[in-house]
Amino acid sequence: MISIGIDVGSVAAKAVAYDGQKVIANAILPTGWSPKKTGERLLNQIMKELNITRNDISSIVGTGYGRVSLPFIDKKVTEITCHGKGAHYMDPDIRVVIDIGGQDSKVIKLNDNGTVGDFLMNDKCAAGTGRFLQVMANALEIDVSDLSKLASDVEPANINSMCTVFAESEVVSLIAEGTSKEAIASGLLHSVCNKTYSLVSKLGVENKVFFSGGVSKNKKLVDLLSNKLGVDIISSDEAQFLGAIGAAIIGY
Amino acid sequence: MRPKVMEEVEGLRGVNSVKIKEAHEEGKKVVGMYCVFSPQEIALAADAISVTLCGTAQAPIEDAEKELPRNLCPLIKSSYGFAITDKCPYFYFSDVLLAETTCDGKKKMYELMSKIKPMHVMNLPQTAQGDEALNIWKNEMVNFKEFLEEKFEVEITDEKLTDAIKLMNKERIAMKKLHKLNAHKPAPLTGMDMMLAQWLKGFNVDKEAGIEIIERLISETEENIKKGIFAFDETAPRILLTGCPIGSGSEKTLRILEESGASVVALENCTGYKGLDVLVDETKDPITALSEKYLSTPCSCMTNNNSRLDLIKRLADEYEVDGVVDLTWQACHTYNIESFTVRNFVKDELNLPFLQVETDYSDSDAGQIKVRVEAFLETIGSTVTA
């Protein structure tokens, strides 16, 4: 039998299929305006790829912000529990998961068996999240995926504001002063790094640390955070699927 | 199943706002107060009515923010907003206000509020330890007594104080007994109903009538326990809620906890059990007894506040809780800072899962709090199904 995990985040929706041993298919789409339709499309995409029908699926578990709007799921579990399970699947030695997505940043501390020991989430603002970087990239008129490359090997400009709204005006002022895009990009990543560092420090670092969520695609940020925490943070191309993997495993 | 008497308890809101008007028209004096440190007995001994004033709803905050900073705790903003917009009947009919120097925010807000109505401020010591603190507080009790005697042109005798102490102890005993019903596993009452019953007592114009309703609620709930009727089943995770006070309109976190499947069995906060734990000693001189009782309140405005940790431990054991949730209002420095100490104590000493929720009265973060609460309950081991 096969179980499906669907993680509908604020920006991207992810789905994976799991056969009890390993992940056998995955799919990703922008969440868009209808989490329900996006979830259905992901499910169909996976079924098509594996050439299976609903009868071959033993369970579907939903997670992420959109989990409440998926009528076809058997169970819903929070992304915090799912990220724990997903990380444990990736590497059983992982004890800390840093997850920065579109609107949240979380730090999850794991027990030996992949269950959640403790967790912290950011406050209700977008400070230090994917949304923060997205807004700042817009202010710099660049694509968010170029931030990492742009920021390499330059002295960071000092960006004090953590609030997305105030930081944007700070960036606009820096541009007006003639500060280079590279220095601003680097400054932005440093500020997200510092914000994340203080969240992680509250729970403490132990054994292997995994970085998940869309923001983990930013290689420069992973490096900055590794240096600051003094550990080699692991990330992977599959990192964005961590929640969906955990959901599929919980359902299996 | 919800006890039928709960409808009557909820009805107290309407009943009391009429009663306060009638009492005022009959020439009764009313003392409005905000805090669990306020010695209601002294007001009662002055033949006055003592009532809690409104401060738990979001609605008047916008008006309060015209004069107060936005970055201030919602309880202070709400209290002030109710006062300046005249939306709280108890404030409206209060002849005098009793304020207290608990936290900096309230202390400075009271300066503004004192321009609206006559106010007496009790200077609370910063620590509850030592004879010096107790002596300062005793003096404050006497000052308040003399303030009321002069204002209302009455004599507050020891005999009257003793009667008032007996009445308030009777209320405490009833409310304590009610709270302890939820030590039963599974809990017979929801945390929401418990919060309502505990919070509404502050508005009771007729204390004896209020106690009588609570005693009937206790009887009905005890019957329910015998019949096996409970608010939750045995699998519901049992939660101790500590932290800032809550009432109707600021129950968001409690509501989300119970909507997510938790049974909130103990309310350690000052609108819950905190003020009920210690009775006033009826054998001592009334002013000394009142001073000792009120100073023993384990509030975060005191340094240190280790007795709060003792109380959390006691309640966690007695109510067999599975986790502790610390609710702190945004910009409430004392509770927010103390949360770190509480976290360490709960995790290391009690070996229980702990969650701090820092929020305000608005619903803007309800979605995020729900994720936190659900994940917290998942870590406790409950399975939240679709």
XYZ file of C-alpha atoms in Angstrom, chain B residues 125 129-137:
10
model
C 5.447 46.491 48.170
C 8.975 38.664 51.923
C 9.897 40.024 55.325
C 8.238 42.002 58.100
C 9.021 45.313 56.486
C 6.925 44.513 53.420
C 4.084 43.296 55.601
C 4.200 46.445 57.716
C 4.079 48.674 54.638
C 1.093 46.717 53.367
